[in-house]
Short mmCIF file of C-alpha atoms and ligand atoms in Angstrom, two decimals:
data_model
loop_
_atom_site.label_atom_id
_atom_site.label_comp_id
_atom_site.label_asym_id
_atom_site.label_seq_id
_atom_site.Cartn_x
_atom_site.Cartn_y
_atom_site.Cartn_z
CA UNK A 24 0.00 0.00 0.00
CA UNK A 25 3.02 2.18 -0.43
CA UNK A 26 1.08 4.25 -3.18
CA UNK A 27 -1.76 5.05 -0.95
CA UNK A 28 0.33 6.55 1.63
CA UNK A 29 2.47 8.45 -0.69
CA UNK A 30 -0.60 9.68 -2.21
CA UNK A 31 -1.88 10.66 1.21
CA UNK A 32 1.59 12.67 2.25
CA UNK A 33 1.49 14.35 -0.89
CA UNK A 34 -1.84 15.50 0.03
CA UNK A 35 -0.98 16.63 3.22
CA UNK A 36 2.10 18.35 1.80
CA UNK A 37 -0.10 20.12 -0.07
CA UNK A 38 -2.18 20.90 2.82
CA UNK A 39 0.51 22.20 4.74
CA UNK A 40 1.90 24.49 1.61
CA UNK A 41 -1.55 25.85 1.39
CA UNK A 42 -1.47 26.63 5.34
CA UNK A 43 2.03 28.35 4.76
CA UNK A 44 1.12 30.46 1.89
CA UNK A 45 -2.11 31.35 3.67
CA UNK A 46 0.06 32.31 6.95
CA UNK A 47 2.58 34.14 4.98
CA UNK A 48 -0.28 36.34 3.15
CA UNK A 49 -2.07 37.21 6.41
CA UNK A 50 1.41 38.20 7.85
CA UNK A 51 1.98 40.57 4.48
CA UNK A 52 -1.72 42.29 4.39
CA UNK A 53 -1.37 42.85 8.29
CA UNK A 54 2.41 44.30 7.89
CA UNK A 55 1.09 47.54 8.93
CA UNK A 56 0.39 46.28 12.28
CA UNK A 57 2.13 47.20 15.38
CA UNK A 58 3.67 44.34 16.51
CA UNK A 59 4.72 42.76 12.97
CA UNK A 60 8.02 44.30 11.25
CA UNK A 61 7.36 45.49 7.37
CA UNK A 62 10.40 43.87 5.55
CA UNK A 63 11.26 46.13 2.43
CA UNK A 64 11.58 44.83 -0.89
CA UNK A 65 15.33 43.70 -1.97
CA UNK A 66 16.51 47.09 -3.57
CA UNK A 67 14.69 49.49 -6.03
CA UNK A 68 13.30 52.61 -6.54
CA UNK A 69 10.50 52.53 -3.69
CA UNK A 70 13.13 52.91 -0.98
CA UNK A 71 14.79 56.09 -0.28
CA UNK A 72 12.71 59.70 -0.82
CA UNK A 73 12.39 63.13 -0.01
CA UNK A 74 13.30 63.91 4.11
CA UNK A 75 14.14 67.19 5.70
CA UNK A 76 16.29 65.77 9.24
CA UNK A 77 19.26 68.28 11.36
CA UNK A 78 22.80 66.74 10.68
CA UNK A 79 24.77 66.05 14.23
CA UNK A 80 26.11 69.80 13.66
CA UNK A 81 22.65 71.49 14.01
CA UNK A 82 22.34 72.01 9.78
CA UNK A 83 19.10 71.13 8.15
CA UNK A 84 19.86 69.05 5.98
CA UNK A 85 18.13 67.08 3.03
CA UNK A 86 18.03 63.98 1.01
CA UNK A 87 18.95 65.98 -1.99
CA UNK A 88 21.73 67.22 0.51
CA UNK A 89 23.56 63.66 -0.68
CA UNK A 90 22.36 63.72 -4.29
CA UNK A 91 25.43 63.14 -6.29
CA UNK A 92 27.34 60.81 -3.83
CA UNK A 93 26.75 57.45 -2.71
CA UNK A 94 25.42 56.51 0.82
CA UNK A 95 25.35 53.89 3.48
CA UNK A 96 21.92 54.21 5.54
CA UNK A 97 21.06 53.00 8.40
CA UNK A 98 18.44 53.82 10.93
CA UNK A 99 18.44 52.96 14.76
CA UNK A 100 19.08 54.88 18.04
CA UNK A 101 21.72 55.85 20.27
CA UNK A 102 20.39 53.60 23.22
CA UNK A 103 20.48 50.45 21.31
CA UNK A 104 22.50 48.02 23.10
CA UNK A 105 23.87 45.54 20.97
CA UNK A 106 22.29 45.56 17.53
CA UNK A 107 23.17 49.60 16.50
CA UNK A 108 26.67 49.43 17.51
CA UNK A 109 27.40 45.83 15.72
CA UNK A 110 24.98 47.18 11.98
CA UNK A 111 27.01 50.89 12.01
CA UNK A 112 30.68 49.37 13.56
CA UNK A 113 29.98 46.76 10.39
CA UNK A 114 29.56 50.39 7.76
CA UNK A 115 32.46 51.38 9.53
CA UNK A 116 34.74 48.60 8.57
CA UNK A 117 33.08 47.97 5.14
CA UNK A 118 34.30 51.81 4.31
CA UNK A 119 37.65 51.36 6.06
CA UNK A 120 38.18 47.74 3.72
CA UNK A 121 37.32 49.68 0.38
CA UNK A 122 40.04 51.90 1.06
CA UNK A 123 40.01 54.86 -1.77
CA UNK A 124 36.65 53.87 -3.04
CA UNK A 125 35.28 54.40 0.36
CA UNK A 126 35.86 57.90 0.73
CA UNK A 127 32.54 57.99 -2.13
CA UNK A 128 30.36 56.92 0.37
CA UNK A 129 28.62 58.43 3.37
CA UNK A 130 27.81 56.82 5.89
CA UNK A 131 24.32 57.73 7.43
CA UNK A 132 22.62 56.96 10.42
CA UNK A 133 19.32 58.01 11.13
CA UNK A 134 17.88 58.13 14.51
CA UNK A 135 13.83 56.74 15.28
CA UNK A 136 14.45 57.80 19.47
CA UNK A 137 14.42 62.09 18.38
CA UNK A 138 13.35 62.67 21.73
CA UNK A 139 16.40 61.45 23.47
CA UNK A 140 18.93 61.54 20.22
CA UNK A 141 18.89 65.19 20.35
CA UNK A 142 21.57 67.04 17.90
CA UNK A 143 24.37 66.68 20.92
CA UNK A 144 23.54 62.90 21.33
CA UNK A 145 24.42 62.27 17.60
CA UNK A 146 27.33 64.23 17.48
CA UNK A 147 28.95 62.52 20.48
CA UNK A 148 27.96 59.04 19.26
CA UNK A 149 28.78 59.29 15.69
CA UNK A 150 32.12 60.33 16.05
CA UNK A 151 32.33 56.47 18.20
CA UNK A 152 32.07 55.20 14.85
CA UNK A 153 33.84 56.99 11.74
CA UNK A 154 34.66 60.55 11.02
CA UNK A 155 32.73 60.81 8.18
CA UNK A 156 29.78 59.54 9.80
CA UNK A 157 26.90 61.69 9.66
CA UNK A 158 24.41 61.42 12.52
CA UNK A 159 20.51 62.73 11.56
CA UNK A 160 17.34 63.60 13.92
CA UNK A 161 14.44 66.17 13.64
CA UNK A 162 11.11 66.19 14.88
CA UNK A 163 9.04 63.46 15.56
CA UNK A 164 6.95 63.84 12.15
CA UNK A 165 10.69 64.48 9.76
CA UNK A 166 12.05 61.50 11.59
CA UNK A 167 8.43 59.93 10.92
CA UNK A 168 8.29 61.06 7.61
CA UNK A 169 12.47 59.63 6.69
CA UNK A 170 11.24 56.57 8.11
CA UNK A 171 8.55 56.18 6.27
CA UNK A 172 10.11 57.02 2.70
CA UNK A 173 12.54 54.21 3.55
CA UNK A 174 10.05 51.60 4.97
CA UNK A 175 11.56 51.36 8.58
CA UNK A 176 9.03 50.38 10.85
CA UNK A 177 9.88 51.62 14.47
CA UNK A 178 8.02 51.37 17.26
CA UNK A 179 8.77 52.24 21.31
CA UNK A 180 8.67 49.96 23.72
CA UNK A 181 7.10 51.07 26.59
CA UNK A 182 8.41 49.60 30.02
CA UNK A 183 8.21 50.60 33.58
CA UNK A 184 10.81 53.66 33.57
CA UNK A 185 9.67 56.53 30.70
CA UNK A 186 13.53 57.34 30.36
CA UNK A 187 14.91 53.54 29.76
CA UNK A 188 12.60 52.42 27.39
CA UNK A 189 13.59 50.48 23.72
CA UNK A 190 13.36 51.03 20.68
CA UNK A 191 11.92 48.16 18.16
CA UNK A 192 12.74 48.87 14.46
CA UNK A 193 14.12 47.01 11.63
CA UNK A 194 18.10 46.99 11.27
CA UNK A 195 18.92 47.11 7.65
CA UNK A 196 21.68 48.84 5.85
CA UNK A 197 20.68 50.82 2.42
CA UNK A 198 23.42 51.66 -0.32
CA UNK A 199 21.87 54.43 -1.83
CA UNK A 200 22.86 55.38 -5.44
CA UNK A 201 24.39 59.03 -5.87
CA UNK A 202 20.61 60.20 -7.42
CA UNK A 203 19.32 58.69 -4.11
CA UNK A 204 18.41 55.88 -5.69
CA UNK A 205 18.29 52.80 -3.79
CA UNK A 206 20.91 50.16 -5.16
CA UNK A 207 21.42 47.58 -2.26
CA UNK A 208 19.90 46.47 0.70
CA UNK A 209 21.85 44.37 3.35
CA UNK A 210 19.92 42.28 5.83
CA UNK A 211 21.01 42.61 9.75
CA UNK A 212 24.02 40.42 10.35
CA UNK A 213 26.04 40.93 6.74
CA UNK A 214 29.46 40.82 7.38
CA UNK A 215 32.18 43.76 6.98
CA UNK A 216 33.58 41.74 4.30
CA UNK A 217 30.46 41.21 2.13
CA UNK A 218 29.50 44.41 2.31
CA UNK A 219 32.49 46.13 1.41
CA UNK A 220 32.72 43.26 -1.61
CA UNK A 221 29.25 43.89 -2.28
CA UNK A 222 29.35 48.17 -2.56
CA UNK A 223 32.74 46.90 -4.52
CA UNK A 224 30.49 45.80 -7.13
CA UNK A 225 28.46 48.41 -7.23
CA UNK A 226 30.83 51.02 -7.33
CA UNK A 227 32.12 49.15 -10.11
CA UNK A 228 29.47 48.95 -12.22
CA UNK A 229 28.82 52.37 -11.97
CA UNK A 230 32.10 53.19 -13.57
CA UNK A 231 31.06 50.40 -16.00
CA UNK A 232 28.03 52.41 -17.17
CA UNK A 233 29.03 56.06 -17.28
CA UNK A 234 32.68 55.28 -19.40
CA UNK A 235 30.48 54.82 -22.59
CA UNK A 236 30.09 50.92 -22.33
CA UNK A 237 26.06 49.65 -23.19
CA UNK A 238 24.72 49.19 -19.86
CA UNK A 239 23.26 46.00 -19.45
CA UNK A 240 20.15 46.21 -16.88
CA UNK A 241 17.83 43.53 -15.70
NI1 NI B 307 19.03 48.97 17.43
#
């Protein structure tokens, strides 16, 4: 009776593909949701937009500010314990192991605590991390509204003291193209090493396309 039963595990495979499709649609359409984290598409054009934040020396500052360079995003906060300092000390060495190529990019990070990552907070933290680093806040609505644009979803979480609270948010890394443009998009975890390889690439076939060569584009 060996056909029988594979005939009834296929059936239940198919079952339990039509229960994970189902549970991975509900998750999607309810992405908005507090609790569940929107994850961005893999790179393109719907990441990255128009945001008015302060720099970490008090200018205003604005995405066409970086128009015309490239730049390594990231958003997060100040108070993060482990996951900030590991996603921007990883920028840090991806920069530092592309040597001359890595003075074209800027390395961002963009604050979702503005209450307590005032202009002073970012400038002292920053500088922890590279001296090209610029640190960005604003109000509540720009750092709202820079968030959005980039599909970081950010929530605080509320605890027993107002002033120690957490920050949820998702932790990824955007290589932005210099017409702000969004070209890569590097999950939490990537290693120095990849990236820098990675933004290698890219860098690369930038040069590719603007010395006259046919650009070949999926
Ligand atoms: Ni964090």
């Amino acid at each position: 009776m060996l056909a029988k039963r594979l005939i009834r595990i296929s059936v239940l495979s198919v079952f339990a593909l039509i229960a994970a499709a189902g549970i991975a649609w509900y998750q999607v359409n309810n992405a908005e949701g507090p609790t569940t984290q929107y994850v961005p598409p893999v790179s393109g054009a719907e990441v990255g937009g128009p945001f008015t934040l302060l720099d970490h020396t008090g200018q205003e500052v604005t995405d066409e500010t970086f128009h015309g360079q490239y730049t390594l995003v990231y958003f997060g906060f100040t108070f993060c314990p482990d996951v900030c300092p590991t996603e921007l000390w990883t920028m840090t060495q991806a920069i530092e192991l592309l040597g001359e190529d890595g003075d074209q990019v800027a390395p961002l990070f963009i604050t979702v605590d503005p209450e307590r990552d005032t202009v002073e907070a970012m400038a002292s933290y920053v500088t922890l991390f590279h001296p090209r680093m610029v640190g960005l806040t604003g109000s509540m609505e720009q750092v709202g509204e820079a968030a959005r644009v980039y599909r970081v979803y950010y929530a605080k979480v509320e605890g027993e003291d107002p002033d120690h609270y957490l920050m949820d948010h998702s932790a990824f890394v955007y290589l932005m193209g210099p017409d702000g443009r969004n070209l890569i998009l590097f999950g939490s975890g990537t290693s120095p090493e990849r990236m820098a390889e990675t933004i290698r690439e890219a860098l690369g076939d930038a040069r590719v396309e603007t010395s006259g060569l046919p650009a070949v584009r999926g």
